[in-house]
Short mmCIF file of C-alpha atoms in Angstrom, two decimals:
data_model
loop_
_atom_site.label_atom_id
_atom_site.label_comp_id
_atom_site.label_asym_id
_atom_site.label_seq_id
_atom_site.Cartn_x
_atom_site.Cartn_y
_atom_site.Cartn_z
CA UNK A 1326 -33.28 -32.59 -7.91
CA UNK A 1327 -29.58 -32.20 -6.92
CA UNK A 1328 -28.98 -28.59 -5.45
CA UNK A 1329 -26.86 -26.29 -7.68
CA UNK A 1330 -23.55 -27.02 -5.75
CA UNK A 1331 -23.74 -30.52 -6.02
CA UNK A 1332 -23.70 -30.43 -9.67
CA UNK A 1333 -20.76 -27.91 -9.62
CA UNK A 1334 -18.70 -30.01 -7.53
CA UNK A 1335 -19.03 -33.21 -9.82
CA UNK A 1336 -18.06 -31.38 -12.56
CA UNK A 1337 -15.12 -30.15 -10.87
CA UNK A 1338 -14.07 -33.00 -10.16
CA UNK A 1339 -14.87 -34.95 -13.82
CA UNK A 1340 -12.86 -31.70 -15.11
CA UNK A 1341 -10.15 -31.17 -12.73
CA UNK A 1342 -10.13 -27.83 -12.62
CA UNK A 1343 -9.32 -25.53 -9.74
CA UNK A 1344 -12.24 -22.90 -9.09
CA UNK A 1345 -10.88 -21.77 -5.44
CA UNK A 1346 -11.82 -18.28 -6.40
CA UNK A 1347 -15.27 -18.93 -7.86
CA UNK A 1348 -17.24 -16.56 -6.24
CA UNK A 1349 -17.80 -14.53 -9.25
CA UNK A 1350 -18.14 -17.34 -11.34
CA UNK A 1351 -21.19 -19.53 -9.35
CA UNK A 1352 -22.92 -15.95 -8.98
CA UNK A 1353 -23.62 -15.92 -12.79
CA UNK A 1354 -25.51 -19.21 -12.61
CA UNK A 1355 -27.20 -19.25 -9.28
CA UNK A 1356 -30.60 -16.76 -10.51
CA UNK A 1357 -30.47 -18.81 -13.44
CA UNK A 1358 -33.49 -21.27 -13.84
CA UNK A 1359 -31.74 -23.93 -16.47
CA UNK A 1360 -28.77 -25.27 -15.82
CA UNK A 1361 -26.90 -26.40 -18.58
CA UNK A 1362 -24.14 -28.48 -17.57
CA UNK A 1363 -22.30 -28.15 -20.54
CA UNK A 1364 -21.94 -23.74 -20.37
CA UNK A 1365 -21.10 -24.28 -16.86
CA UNK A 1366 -18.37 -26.69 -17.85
CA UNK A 1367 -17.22 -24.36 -20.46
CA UNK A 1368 -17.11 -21.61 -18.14
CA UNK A 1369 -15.09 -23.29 -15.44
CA UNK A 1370 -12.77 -23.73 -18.22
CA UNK A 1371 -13.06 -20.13 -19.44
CA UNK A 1372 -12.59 -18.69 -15.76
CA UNK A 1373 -8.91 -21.11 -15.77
CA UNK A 1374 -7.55 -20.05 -18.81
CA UNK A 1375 -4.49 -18.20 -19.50
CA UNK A 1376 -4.82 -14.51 -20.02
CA UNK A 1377 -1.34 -13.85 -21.03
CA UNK A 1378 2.06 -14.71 -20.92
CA UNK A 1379 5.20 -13.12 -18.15
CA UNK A 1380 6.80 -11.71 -21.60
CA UNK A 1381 3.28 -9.94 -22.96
CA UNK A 1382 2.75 -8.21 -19.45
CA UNK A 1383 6.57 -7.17 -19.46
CA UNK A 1384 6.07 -5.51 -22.61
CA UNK A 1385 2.94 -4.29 -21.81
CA UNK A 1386 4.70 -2.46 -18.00
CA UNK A 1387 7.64 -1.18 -19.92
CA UNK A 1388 5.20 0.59 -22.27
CA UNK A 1389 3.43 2.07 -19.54
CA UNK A 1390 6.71 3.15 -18.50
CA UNK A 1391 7.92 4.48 -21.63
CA UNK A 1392 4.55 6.83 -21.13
CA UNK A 1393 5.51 8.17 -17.46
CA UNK A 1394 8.63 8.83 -18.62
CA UNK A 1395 7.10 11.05 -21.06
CA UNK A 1396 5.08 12.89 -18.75
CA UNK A 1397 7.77 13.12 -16.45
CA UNK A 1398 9.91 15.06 -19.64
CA UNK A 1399 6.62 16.94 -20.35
CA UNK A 1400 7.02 18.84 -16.67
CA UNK A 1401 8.75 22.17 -17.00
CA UNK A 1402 12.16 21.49 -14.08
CA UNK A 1403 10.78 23.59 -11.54
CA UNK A 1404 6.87 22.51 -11.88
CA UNK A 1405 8.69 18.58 -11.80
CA UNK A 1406 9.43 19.49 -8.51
CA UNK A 1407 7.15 22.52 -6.88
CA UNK A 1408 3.98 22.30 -8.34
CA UNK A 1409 0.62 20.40 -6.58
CA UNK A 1410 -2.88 20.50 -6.15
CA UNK A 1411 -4.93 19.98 -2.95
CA UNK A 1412 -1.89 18.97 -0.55
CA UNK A 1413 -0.85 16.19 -2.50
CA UNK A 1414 3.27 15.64 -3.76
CA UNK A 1415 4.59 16.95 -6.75
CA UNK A 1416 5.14 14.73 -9.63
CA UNK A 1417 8.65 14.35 -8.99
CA UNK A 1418 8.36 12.92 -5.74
CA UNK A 1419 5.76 10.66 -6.97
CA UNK A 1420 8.24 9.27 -9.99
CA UNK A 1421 10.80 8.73 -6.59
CA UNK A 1422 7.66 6.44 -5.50
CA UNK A 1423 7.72 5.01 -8.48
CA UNK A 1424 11.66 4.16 -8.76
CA UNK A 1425 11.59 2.82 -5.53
CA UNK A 1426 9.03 0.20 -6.31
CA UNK A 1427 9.75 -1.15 -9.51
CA UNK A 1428 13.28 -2.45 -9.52
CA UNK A 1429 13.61 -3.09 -5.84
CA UNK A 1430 10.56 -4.83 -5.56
CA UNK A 1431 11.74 -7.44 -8.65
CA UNK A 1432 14.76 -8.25 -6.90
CA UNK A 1433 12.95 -8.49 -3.48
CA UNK A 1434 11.14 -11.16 -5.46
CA UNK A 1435 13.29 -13.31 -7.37
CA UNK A 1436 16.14 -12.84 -4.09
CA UNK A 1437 13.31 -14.04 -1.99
CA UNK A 1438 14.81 -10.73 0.10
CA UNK A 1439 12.06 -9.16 2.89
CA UNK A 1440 14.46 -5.82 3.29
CA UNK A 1441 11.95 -2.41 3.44
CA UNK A 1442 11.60 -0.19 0.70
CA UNK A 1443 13.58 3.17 0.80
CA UNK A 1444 11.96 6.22 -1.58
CA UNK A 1445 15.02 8.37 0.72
CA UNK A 1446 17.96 6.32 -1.00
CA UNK A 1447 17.79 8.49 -4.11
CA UNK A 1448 17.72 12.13 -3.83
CA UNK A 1449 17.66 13.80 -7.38
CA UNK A 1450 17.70 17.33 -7.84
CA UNK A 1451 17.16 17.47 -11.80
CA UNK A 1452 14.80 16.43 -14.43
CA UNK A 1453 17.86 14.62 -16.21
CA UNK A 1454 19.08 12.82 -13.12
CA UNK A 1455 15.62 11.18 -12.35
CA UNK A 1456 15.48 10.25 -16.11
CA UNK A 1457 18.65 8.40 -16.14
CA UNK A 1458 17.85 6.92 -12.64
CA UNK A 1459 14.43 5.98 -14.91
CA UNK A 1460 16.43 4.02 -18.21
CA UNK A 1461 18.31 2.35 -15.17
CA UNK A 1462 15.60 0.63 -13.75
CA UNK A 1463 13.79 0.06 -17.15
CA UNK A 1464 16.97 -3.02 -17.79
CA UNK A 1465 16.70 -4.09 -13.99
CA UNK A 1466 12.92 -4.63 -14.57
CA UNK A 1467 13.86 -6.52 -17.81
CA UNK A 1468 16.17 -8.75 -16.00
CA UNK A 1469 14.60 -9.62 -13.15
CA UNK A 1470 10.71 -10.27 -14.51
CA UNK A 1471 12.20 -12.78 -16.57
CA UNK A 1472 13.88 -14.24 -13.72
CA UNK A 1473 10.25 -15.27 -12.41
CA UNK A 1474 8.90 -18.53 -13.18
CA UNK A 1475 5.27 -19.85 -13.47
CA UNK A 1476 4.92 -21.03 -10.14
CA UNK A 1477 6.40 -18.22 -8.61
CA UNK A 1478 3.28 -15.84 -10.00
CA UNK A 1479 0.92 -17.72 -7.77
CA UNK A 1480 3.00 -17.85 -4.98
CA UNK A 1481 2.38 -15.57 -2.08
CA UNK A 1482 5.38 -13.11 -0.77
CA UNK A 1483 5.80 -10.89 1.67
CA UNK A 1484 7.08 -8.01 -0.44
CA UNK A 1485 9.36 -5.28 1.59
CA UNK A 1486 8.32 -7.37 4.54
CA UNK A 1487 4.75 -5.79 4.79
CA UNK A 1488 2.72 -6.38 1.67
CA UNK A 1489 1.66 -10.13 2.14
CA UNK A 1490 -0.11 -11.19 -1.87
CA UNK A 1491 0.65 -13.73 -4.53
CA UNK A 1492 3.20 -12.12 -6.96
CA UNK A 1493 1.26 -12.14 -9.99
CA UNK A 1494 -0.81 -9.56 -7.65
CA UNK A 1495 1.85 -7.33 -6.61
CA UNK A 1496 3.03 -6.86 -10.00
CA UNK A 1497 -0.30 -5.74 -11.09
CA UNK A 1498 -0.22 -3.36 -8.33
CA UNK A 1499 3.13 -1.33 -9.57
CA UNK A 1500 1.48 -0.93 -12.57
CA UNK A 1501 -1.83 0.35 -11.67
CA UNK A 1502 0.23 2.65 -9.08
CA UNK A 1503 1.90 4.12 -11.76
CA UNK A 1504 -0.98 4.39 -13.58
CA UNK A 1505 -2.77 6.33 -10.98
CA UNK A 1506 -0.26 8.72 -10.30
CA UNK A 1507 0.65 9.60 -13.64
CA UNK A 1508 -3.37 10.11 -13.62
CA UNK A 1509 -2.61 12.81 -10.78
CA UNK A 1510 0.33 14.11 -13.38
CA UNK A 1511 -2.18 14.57 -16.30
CA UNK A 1512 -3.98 17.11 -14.58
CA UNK A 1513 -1.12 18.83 -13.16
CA UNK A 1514 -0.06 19.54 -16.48
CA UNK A 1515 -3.05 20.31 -17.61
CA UNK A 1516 -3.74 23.06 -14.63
CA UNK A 1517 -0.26 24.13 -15.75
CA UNK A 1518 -1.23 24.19 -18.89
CA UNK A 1519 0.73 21.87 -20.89
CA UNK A 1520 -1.20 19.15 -23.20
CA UNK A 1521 0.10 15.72 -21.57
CA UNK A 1522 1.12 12.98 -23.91
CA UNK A 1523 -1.38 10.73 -25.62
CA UNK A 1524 -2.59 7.61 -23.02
CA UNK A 1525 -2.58 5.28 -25.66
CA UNK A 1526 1.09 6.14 -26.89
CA UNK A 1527 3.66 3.93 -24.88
CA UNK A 1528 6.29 3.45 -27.26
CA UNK A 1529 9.51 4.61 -26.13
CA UNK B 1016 32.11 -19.39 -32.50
CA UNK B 1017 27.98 -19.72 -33.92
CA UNK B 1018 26.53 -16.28 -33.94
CA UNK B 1019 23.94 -15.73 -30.26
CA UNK B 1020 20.82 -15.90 -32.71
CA UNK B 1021 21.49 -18.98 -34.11
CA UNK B 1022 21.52 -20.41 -30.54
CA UNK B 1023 18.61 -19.14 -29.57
CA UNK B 1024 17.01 -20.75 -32.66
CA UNK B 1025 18.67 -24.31 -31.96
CA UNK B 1026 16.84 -23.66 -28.46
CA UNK B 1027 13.50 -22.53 -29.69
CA UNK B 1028 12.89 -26.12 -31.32
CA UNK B 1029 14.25 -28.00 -28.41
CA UNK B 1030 12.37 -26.63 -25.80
CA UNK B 1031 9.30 -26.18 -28.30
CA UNK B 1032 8.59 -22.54 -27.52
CA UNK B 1033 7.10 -19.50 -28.95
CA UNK B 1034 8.97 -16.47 -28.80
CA UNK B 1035 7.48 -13.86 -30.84
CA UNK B 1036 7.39 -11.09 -29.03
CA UNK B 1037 11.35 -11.66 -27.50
CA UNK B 1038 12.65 -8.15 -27.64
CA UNK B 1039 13.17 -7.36 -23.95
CA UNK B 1040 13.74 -11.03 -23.60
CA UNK B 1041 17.54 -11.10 -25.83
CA UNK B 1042 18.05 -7.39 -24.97
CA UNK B 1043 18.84 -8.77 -21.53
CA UNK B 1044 21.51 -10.94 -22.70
CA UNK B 1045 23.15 -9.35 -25.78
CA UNK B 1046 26.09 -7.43 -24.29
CA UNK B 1047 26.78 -10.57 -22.07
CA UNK B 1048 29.74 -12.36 -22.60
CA UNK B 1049 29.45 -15.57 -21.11
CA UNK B 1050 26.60 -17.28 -22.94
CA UNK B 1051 24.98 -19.60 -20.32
CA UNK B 1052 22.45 -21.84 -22.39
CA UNK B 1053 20.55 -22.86 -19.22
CA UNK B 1054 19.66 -19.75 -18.30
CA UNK B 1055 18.77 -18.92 -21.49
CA UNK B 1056 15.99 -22.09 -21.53
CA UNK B 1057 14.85 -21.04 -18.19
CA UNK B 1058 14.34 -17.17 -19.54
CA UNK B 1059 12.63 -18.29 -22.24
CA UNK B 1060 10.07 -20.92 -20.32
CA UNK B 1061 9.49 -17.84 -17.91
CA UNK B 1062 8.96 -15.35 -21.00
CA UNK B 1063 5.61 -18.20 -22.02
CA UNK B 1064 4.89 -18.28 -18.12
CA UNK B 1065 0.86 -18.21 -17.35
CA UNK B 1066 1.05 -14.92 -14.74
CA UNK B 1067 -2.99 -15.50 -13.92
CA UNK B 1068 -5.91 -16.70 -15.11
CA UNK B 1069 -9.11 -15.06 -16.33
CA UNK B 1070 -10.97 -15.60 -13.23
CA UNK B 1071 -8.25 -13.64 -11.43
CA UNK B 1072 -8.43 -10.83 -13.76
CA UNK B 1073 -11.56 -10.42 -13.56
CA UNK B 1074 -11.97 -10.24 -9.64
CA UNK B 1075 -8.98 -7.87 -10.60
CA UNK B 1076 -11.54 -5.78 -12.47
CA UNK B 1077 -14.02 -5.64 -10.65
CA UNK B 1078 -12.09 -4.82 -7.15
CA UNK B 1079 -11.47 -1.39 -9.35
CA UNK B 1080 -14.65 -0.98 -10.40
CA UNK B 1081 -15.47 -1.00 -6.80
CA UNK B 1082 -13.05 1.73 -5.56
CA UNK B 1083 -14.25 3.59 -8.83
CA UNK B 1084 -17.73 3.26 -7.37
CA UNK B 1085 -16.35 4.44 -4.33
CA UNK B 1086 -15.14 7.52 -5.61
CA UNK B 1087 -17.93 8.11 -7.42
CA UNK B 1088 -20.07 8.14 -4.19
CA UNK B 1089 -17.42 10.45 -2.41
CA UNK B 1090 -18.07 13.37 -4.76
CA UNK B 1091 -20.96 15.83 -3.38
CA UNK B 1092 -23.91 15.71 -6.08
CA UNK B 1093 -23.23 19.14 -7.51
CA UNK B 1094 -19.36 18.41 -8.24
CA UNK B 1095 -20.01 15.55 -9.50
CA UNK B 1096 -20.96 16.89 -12.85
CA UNK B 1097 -20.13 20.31 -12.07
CA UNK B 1098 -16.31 20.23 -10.70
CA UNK B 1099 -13.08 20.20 -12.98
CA UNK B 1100 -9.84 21.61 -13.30
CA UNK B 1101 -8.00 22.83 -16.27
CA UNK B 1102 -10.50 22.20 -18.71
CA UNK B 1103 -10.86 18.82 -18.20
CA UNK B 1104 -14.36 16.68 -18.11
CA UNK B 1105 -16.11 16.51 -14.49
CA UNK B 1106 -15.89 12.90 -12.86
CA UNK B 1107 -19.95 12.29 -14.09
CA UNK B 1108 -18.69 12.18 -17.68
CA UNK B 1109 -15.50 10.43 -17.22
CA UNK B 1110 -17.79 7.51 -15.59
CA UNK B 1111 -19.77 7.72 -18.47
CA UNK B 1112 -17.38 6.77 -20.30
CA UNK B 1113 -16.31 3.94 -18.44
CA UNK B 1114 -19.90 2.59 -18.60
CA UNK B 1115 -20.15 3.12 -22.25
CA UNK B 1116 -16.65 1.02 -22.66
CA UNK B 1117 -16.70 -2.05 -19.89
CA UNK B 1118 -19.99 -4.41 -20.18
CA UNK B 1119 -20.72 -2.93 -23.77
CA UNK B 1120 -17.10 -3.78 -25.09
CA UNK B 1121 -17.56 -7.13 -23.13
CA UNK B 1122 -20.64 -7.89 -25.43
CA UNK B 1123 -18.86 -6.97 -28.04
CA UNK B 1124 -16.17 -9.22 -28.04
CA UNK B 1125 -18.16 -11.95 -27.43
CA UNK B 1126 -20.97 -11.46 -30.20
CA UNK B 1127 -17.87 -10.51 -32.34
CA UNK B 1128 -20.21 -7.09 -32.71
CA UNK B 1129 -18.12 -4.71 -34.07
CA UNK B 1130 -20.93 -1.66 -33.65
CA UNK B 1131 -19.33 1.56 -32.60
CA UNK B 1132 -19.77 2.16 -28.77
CA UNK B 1133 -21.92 5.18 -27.78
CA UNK B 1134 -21.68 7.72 -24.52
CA UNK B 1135 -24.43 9.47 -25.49
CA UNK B 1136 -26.94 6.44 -25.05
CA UNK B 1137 -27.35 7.14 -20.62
CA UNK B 1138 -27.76 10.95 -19.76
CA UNK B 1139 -28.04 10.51 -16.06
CA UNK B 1140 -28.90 13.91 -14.15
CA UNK B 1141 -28.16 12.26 -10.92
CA UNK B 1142 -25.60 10.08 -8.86
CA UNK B 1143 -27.89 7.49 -7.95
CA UNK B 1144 -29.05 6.75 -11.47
CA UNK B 1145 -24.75 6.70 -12.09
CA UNK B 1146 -24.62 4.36 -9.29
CA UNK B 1147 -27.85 1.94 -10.07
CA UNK B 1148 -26.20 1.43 -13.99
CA UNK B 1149 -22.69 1.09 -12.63
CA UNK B 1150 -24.27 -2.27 -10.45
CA UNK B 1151 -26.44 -3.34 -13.10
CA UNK B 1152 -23.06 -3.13 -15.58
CA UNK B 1153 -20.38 -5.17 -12.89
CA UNK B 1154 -23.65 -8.29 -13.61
CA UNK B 1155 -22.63 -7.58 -17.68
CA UNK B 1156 -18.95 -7.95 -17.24
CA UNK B 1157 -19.28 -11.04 -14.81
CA UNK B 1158 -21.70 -12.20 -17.47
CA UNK B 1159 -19.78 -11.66 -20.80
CA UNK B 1160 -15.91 -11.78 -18.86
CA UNK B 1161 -16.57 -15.72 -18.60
CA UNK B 1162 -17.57 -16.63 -22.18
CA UNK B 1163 -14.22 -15.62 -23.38
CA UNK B 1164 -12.48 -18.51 -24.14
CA UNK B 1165 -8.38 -18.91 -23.69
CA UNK B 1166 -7.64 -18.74 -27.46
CA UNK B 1167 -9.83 -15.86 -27.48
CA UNK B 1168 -7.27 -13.64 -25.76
CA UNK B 1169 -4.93 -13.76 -27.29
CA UNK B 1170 -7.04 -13.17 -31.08
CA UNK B 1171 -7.11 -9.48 -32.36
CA UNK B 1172 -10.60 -8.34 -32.67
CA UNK B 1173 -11.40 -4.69 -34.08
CA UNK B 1174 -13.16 -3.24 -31.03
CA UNK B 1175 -15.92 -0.61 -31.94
CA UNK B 1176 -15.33 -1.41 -34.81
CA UNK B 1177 -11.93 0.98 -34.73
CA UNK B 1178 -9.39 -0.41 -32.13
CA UNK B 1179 -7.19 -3.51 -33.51
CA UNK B 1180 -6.00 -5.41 -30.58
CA UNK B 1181 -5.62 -8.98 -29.39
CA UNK B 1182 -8.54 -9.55 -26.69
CA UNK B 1183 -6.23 -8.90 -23.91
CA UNK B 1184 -4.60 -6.34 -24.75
CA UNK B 1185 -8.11 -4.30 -24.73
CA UNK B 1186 -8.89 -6.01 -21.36
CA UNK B 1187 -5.95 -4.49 -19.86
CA UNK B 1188 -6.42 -1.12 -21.38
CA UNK B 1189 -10.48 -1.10 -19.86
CA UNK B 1190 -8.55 -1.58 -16.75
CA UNK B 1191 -5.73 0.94 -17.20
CA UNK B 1192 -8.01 3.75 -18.38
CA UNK B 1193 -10.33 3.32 -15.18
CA UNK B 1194 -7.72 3.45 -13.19
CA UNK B 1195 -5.89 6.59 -15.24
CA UNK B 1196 -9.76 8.51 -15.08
CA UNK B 1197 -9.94 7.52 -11.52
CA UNK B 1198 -6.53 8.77 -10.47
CA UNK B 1199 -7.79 12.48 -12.41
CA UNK B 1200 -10.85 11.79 -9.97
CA UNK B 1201 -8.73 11.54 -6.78
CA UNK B 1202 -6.94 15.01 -7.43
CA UNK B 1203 -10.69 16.69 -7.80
CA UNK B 1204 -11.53 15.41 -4.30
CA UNK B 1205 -8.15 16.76 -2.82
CA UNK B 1206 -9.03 19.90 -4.86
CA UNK B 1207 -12.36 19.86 -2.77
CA UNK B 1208 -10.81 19.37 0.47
CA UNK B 1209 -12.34 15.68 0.44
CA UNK B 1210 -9.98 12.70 1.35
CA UNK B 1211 -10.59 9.83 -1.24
CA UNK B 1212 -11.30 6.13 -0.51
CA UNK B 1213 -7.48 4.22 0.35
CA UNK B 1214 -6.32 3.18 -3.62
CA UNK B 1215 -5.98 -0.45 -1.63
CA UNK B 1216 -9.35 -1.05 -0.88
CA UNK B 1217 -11.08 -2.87 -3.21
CA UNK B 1218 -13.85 -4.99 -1.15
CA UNK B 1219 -17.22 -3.54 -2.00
#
């Protein structure tokens, strides 16, 4: 009998598909006793197919944004900017984070431009100044993501000259920042207090 | 002069595109005044761009279900289910959670099994039971993650039987509320004087 990998590889290569990142995928069948050529050909397919489009995970960012913003109005001014737990920043400081990724990082992309990131550019003082700083960088988010074409997603980039991934990666990893530290916001308001926003509402 | 919409139409069926969801997209270009219809094209084959495939989101996945892990395994026994602030659920429960939604929700979608999901099914009293389901659950999602086919994302299923989504949408949410109930989870190890696992690391 032809060992397991064998088999894989011919059907790769009837199918043309790309499986450079099967590990996952060849894990699933390798305890398995049958092999049935046909689920493994369907789930080569399956592991290359398109999750969603640029537009769907634009929409689906700016909603996430629409929610930070929320919290970020949901901080009484002072607590925006004094209150923490354990050591870590207050949730201002972590929205100047935030500012200084989004946008910056978008035009680093699409400008091909290695410059370093700088959180110290922007120095607000108020609630209403970061929020307007906020509804600024929501429109240079929309224009640059669309700027970024299909290849471009798989292409790897050195991002402020130190963070070395395909795009499609680093843009996953400004959302799940924000979603981490607007995690850290949710229970600052709650210690304070305050009932944070729904997570599931990210209309603006 | 034809009205901006009308050109966007004539575009649509030349270039054989879907834009459905185009908000953001013709915000970006309504208070321009030069119209530049190649640009426009381009926008519009970057809106339908393929940003990854489902192999790629689900070694996404599962590089957060290993710094959740991770976390899980850097709270002392006793805070683990004991510890909270501001009346929110100790990190045991909110993993419990997790566990109820990933591999079950997975099944789900696949069987097209609209049962209601179910926290109350796994009462561990210990973090080793927590950790044995959590690596008998990342075999479930690896399992059920690669049956879903690429029409299948984008189809609205009613998950649990209550949430009305297409497929990817509740992918992306599984993701975003691990992350969101992880972040809660890093400010209850500050609280404890513990340092948390680097957010980056997402090797197991």
């Amino acid at each position: 009998m032809r060992p397991f990998s064998s088999i894989i590889k011919t059907f790769l290569q009837l199918c043309d598909i790309n499986i450079s990142h099967s590990k996952i995928l060849l894990t699933n069948y390798c305890h398995s006793s049958v092999i049935n050529l046909y689920q493994i050909k369907q789930t080569i397919m399956n592991a290359n197919a398109k999750v969603l489009d640029s537009q769907q995970l634009l929409i689906h960012w700016q909603g996430h944004r629409n929610l930070t913003r929320r919290v970020i109005e949901a901080f009484p001014e002072k607590d925006l900017f004094g209150f923490s737990i354990g050591g870590m920043r207050p949730f201002a400081k972590l929205a100047l984070e935030l500012l200084a990724i989004g946008g910056p990082a978008l035009k680093g992309i699409v400008d091909k431009n290695m410059e370093a990131y700088n959180e110290e550019a922007f120095n607000p003082t108020t609630k209403a100044e970061i929020l307007a700083k906020w509804d600024e960088e929501t429109e240079v988010i929309n224009e640059y993501f669309s700027q970024i074409t299909e290849e471009r997603f798989q292409e790897t980039f050195n991002l402020f000259g130190q963070y070395e991934f395909p795009v499609y990666q680093s843009i996953l990893y400004f959302v799940d920042n924000e979603i981490h530290h607007r995690g850290q916001g949710y229970v600052y308001l709650r210690a304070l207090g305050i009932e944070p926003p729904f997570f599931w509402e990210r209309e603006r």
